[in-house]
Each structure stands twice: as C-alpha cells, then as structure tokens.
CSV table of C-alpha atoms in Angstrom, one decimal:
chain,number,residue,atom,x,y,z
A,1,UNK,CA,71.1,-10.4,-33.8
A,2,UNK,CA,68.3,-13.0,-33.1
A,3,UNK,CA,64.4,-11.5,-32.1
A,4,UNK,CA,63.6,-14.7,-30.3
A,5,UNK,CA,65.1,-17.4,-28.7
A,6,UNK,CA,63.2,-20.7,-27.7
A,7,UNK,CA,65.4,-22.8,-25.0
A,8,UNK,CA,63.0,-25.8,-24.4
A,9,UNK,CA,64.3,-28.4,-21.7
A,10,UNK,CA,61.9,-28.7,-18.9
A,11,UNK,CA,58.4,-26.3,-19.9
A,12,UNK,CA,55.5,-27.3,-18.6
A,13,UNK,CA,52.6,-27.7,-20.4
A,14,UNK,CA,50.8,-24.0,-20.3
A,15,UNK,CA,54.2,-22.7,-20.8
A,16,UNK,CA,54.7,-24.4,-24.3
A,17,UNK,CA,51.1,-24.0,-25.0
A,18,UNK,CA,51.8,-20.3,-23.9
A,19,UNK,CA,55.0,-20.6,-26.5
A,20,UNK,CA,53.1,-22.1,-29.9
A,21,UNK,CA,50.7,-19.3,-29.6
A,22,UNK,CA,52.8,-16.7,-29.3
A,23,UNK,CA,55.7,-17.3,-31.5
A,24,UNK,CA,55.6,-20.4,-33.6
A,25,UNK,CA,52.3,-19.3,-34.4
A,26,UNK,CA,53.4,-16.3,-35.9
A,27,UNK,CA,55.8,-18.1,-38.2
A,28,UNK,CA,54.7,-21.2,-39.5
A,29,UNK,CA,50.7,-22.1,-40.1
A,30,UNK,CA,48.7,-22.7,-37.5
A,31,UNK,CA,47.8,-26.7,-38.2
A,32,UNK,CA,51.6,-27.0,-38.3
A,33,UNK,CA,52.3,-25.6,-34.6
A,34,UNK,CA,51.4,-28.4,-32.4
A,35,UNK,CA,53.4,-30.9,-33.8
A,36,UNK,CA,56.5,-28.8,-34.8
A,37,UNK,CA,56.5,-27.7,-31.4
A,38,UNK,CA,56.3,-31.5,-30.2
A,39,UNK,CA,59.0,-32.6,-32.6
A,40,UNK,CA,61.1,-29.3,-30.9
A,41,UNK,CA,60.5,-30.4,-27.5
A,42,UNK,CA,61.4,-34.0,-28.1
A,43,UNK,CA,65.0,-33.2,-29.7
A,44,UNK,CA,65.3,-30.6,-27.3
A,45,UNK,CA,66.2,-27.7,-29.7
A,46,UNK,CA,67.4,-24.6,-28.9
A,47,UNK,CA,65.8,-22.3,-31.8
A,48,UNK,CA,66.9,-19.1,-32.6
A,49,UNK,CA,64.8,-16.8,-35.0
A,50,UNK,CA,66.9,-14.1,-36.4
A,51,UNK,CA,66.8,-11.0,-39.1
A,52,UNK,CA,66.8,-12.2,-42.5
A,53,UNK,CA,70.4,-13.7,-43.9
A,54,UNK,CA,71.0,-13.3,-47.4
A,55,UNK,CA,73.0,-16.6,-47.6
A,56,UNK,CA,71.3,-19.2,-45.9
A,57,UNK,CA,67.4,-19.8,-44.6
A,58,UNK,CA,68.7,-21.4,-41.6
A,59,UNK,CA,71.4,-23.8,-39.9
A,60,UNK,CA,71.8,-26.5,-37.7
A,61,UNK,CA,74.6,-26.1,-35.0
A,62,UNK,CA,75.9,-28.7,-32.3
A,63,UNK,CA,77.2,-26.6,-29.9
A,64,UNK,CA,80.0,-27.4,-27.8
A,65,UNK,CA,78.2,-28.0,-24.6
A,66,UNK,CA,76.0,-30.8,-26.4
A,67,UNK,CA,72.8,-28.3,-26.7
A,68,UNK,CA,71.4,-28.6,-30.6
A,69,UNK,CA,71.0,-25.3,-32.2
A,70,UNK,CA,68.6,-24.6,-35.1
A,71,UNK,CA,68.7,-20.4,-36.9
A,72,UNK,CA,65.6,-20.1,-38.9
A,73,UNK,CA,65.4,-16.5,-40.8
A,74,UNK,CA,62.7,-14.4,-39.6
A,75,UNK,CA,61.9,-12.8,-42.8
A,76,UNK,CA,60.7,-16.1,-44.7
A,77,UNK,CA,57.3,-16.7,-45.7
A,78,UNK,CA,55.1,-19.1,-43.1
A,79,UNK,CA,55.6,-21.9,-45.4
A,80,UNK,CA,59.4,-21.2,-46.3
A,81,UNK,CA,60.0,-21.3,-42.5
A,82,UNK,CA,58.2,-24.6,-41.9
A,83,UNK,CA,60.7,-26.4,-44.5
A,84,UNK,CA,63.6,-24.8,-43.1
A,85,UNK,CA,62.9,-25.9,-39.8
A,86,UNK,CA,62.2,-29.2,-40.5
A,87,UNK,CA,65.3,-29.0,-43.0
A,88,UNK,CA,67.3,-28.6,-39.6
A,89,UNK,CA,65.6,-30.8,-37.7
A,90,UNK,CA,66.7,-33.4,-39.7
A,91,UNK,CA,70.3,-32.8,-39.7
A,92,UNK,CA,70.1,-32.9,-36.1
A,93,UNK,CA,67.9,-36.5,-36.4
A,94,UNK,CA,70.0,-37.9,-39.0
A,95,UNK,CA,73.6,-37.2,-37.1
A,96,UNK,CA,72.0,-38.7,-33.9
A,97,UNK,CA,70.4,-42.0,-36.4
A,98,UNK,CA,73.3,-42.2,-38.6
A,99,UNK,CA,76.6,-41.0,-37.1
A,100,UNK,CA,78.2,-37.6,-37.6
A,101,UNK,CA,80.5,-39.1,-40.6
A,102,UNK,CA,77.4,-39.3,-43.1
A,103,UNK,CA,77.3,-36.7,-45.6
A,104,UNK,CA,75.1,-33.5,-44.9
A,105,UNK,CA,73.0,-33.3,-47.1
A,106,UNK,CA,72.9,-37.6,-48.2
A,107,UNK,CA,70.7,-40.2,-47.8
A,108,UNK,CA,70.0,-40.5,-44.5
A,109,UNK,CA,69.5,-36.6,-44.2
A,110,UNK,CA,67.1,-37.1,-47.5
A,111,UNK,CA,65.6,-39.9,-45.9
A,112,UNK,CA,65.0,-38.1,-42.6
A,113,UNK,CA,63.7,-35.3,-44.1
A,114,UNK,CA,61.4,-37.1,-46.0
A,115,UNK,CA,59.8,-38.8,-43.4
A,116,UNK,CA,59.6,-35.5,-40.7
A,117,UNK,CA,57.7,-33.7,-43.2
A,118,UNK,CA,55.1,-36.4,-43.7
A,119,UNK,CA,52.5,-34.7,-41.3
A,120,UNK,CA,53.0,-32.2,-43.1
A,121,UNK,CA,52.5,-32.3,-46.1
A,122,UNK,CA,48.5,-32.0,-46.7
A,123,UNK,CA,46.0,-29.8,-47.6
A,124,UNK,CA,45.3,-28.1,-43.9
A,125,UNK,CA,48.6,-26.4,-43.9
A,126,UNK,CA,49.3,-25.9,-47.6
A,127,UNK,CA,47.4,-24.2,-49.8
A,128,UNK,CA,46.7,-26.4,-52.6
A,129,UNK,CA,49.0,-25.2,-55.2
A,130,UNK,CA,51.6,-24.7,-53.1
A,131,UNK,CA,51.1,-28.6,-51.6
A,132,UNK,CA,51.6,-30.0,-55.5
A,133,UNK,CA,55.3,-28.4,-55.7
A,134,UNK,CA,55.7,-29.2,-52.2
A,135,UNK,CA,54.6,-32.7,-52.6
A,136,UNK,CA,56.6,-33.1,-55.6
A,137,UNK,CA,60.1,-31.9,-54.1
A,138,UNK,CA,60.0,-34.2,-51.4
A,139,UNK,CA,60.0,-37.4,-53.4
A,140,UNK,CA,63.6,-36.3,-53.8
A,141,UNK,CA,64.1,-33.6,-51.2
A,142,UNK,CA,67.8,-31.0,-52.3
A,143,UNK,CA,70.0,-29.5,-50.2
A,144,UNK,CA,68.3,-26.3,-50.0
A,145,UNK,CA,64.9,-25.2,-51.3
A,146,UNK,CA,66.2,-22.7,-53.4
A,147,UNK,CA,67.7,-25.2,-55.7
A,148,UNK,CA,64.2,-26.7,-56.8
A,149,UNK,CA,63.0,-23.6,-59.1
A,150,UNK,CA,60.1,-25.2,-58.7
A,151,UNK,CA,59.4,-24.9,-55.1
A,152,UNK,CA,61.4,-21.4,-54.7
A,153,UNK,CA,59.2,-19.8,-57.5
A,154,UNK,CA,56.4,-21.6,-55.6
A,155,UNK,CA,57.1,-20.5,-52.1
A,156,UNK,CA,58.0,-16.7,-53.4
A,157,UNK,CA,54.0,-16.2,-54.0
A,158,UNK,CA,53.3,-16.1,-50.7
A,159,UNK,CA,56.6,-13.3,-49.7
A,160,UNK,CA,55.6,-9.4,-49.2
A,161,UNK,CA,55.8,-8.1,-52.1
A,162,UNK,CA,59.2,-6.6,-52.6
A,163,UNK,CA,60.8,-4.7,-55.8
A,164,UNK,CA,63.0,-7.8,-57.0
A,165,UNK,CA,62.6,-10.5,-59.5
A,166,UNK,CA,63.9,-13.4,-60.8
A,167,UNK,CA,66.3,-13.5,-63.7
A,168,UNK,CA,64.1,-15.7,-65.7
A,169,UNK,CA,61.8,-12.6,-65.3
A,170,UNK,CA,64.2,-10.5,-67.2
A,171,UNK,CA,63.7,-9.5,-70.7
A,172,UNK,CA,67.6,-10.0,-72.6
A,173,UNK,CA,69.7,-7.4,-72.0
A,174,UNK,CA,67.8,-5.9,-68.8
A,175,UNK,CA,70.0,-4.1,-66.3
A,176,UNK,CA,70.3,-5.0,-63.1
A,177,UNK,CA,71.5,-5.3,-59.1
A,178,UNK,CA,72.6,-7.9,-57.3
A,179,UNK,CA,72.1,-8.0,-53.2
A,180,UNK,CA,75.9,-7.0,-53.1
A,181,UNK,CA,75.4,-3.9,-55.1
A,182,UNK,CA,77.1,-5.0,-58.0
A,183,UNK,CA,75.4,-4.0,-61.6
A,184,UNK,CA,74.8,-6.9,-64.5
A,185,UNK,CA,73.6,-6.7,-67.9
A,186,UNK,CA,71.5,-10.2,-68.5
A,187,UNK,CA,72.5,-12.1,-71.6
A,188,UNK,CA,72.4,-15.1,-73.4
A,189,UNK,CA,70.5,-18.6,-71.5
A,190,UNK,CA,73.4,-21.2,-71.3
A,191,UNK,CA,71.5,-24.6,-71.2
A,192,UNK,CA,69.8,-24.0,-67.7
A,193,UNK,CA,71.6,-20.7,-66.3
A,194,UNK,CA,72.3,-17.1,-67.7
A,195,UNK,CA,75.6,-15.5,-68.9
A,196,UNK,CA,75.4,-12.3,-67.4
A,197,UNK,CA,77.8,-9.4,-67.8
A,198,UNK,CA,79.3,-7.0,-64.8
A,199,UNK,CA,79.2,-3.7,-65.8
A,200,UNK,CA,82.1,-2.6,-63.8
A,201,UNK,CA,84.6,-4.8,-65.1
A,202,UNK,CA,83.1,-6.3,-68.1
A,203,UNK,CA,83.6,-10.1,-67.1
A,204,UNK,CA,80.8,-13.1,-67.5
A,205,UNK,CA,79.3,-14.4,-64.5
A,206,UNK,CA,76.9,-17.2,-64.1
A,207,UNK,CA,73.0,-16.8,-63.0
A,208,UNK,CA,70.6,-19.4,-61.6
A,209,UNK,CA,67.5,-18.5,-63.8
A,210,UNK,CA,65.3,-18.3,-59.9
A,211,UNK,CA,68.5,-15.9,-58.7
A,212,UNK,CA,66.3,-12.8,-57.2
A,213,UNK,CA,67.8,-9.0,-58.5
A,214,UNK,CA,66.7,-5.4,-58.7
A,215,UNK,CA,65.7,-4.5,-61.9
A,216,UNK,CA,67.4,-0.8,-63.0
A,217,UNK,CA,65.8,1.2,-65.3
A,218,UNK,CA,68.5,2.9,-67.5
A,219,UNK,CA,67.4,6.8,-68.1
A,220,UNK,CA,69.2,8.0,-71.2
C-alpha cells in the first residue's frame, strides 16, 4: 500500500513547486529537492512512496503502458532515499541510453549512476562524514547500498533509533532474531561473513557482518 503517489506529465510550475515542498521535501534534504524534482519531471517518472519493504529500498518498473515507475520505501532515512531514488533513476536512464539487453546492475547502469549523483554529492546535502563514505562508494557504485558496509553502517546513523543491530555488533555466541522470526546463535567469523546457527533446527547459515537482528537476552 503506497502513502503517496507523484504522476508528473504536464504540472505547471506552482503545482511542482507546490509538490517539492510538500512531499520530496519531507524525504530527501532540502538542497537536494529542486533538482531531483527536475531530473523526475524530465524522465517523466511516476513515483510511488510506500511502507517500508524488508527486501528491497526501491525498484524501477516499466510498465506496460510505457509509463516509468520508481517505489522508493518510506521508512529510509533522508539520505538513504536520495540514493535509492537516483539508484532508479538510472536504471530507467541507462535502458533508454543503452538498450534494455545491458545488464542491470553493469556498466552503463554504474556509469549512469555515477554521473546522476554528481550534483549531489557535496557538502550542502551531506553531512560531512556521511559525504566521505558517500563520496567513496561512488567511485565504484554496487548494486545496492547495503552491500558497501561502509555506506550502510554510514547511512544507519542517521535511522530512528530502533532496537536492532548489526551482527558485527554481536559479542560470539549472542542470541538472536531475524526479521522472519527465526532464532540464531552467532558463531565463528568465516573470512568476511558469520557462521550462524538456527536454533530450531540446528543448521549453519551464513550472515553479512552489516545484516540488521534483534538481539535476545536469554533469562536462565
């Protein structure tokens, strides 16, 4: 169930003005609104801004009547949802530069990328920290933010404040949940993952060290 949708094809110019203010502005910074909303406008996307998804941070549709669809998650961060979006946007420039047969995330879409998130990528719209990681991904941007444990340990500063961490967190042997409910005991580091053990069923499964869980506390 989306919370907004933005169909931009023939606004006039208080009505988009009228459109950054109230709703781009609430989700990306504020230096950033004018020209996201420009670049939106001129690829006439349809965005949709929906309730958080556990899988993905957003997607890039081409919908069968030829209208260009872009999800972004509600839920992420102002900066987290400025990537994303532009993430999107370039699938969408990169099919329309390069041809629908190249690879989604290859190097035209790295390329692409790359070069939408060049206005970007400066001190008014990222906090300065933030705009060393950021600055630093994008010299070899990956398919999804959350990849780079870099940037997702980065960009996870600026979430509310929520009663998960990462498994890198974790002292070994720490108990705990997974988003699906399922219960792990944190083992051994196995060059850059974890080897973590399901409770339930006793079997070894496989952790990014940046993979966000609930921490249980075990009451004897």
């Amino acid at each position: 169930m989306y919370l907004f949708k933005i169909f931009l094809k023939n606004l006039e110019k208080n009505d988009y003005i009228c459109l950054m203010e109230q709703i781009l502005g609430r989700y990306i910074p504020e230096k950033a609104v004018l020209v996201c909303f420009e670049m939106i406008k001129h690829y006439k996307v349809h965005l949709k801004i929906v309730n958080e998804r556990r899988t993905r941070h957003g997607d890039y549709r081409l919908l069968p009547d030829g209208q260009h669809q872009i999800t972004v998650n509600a839920g992420s961060n102002k900066y987290r949802f400025l990537i994303t979006l532009i993430h999107e946007i370039a699938h969408l420039v990169a099919f329309q530069r390069f041809g629908r047969q190249i690879k989604p995330h290859g190097q035209e879409w790295k390329y692409t990328f790359q070069q939408l998130m060049l206005p970007f990528i400066r001190p008014e719209i990222f906090p300065a920290q933030l705009l060393q990681v950021v600055a630093r991904h994008f010299k070899n941007p990956t398919a999804s933010s959350d990849i780079d444990v870099h940037l997702s340990v980065a960009l996870k500063k600026y979430d509310q404040q929520h009663d998960k961490n990462y498994i890198f967190e974790l002292p070994l042997g720490s108990i705990f949940r997974t988003d699906d409910g399922r219960v792990f005991q944190k083992g051994k580091k196995r060059i850059k993952r974890y080897e973590c053990l399901e409770v339930s069923s006793g079997r070894i499964f496989i952790f990014q060290p940046h993979a966000e869980v609930e921490p249980l506390r075990i009451t004897q």
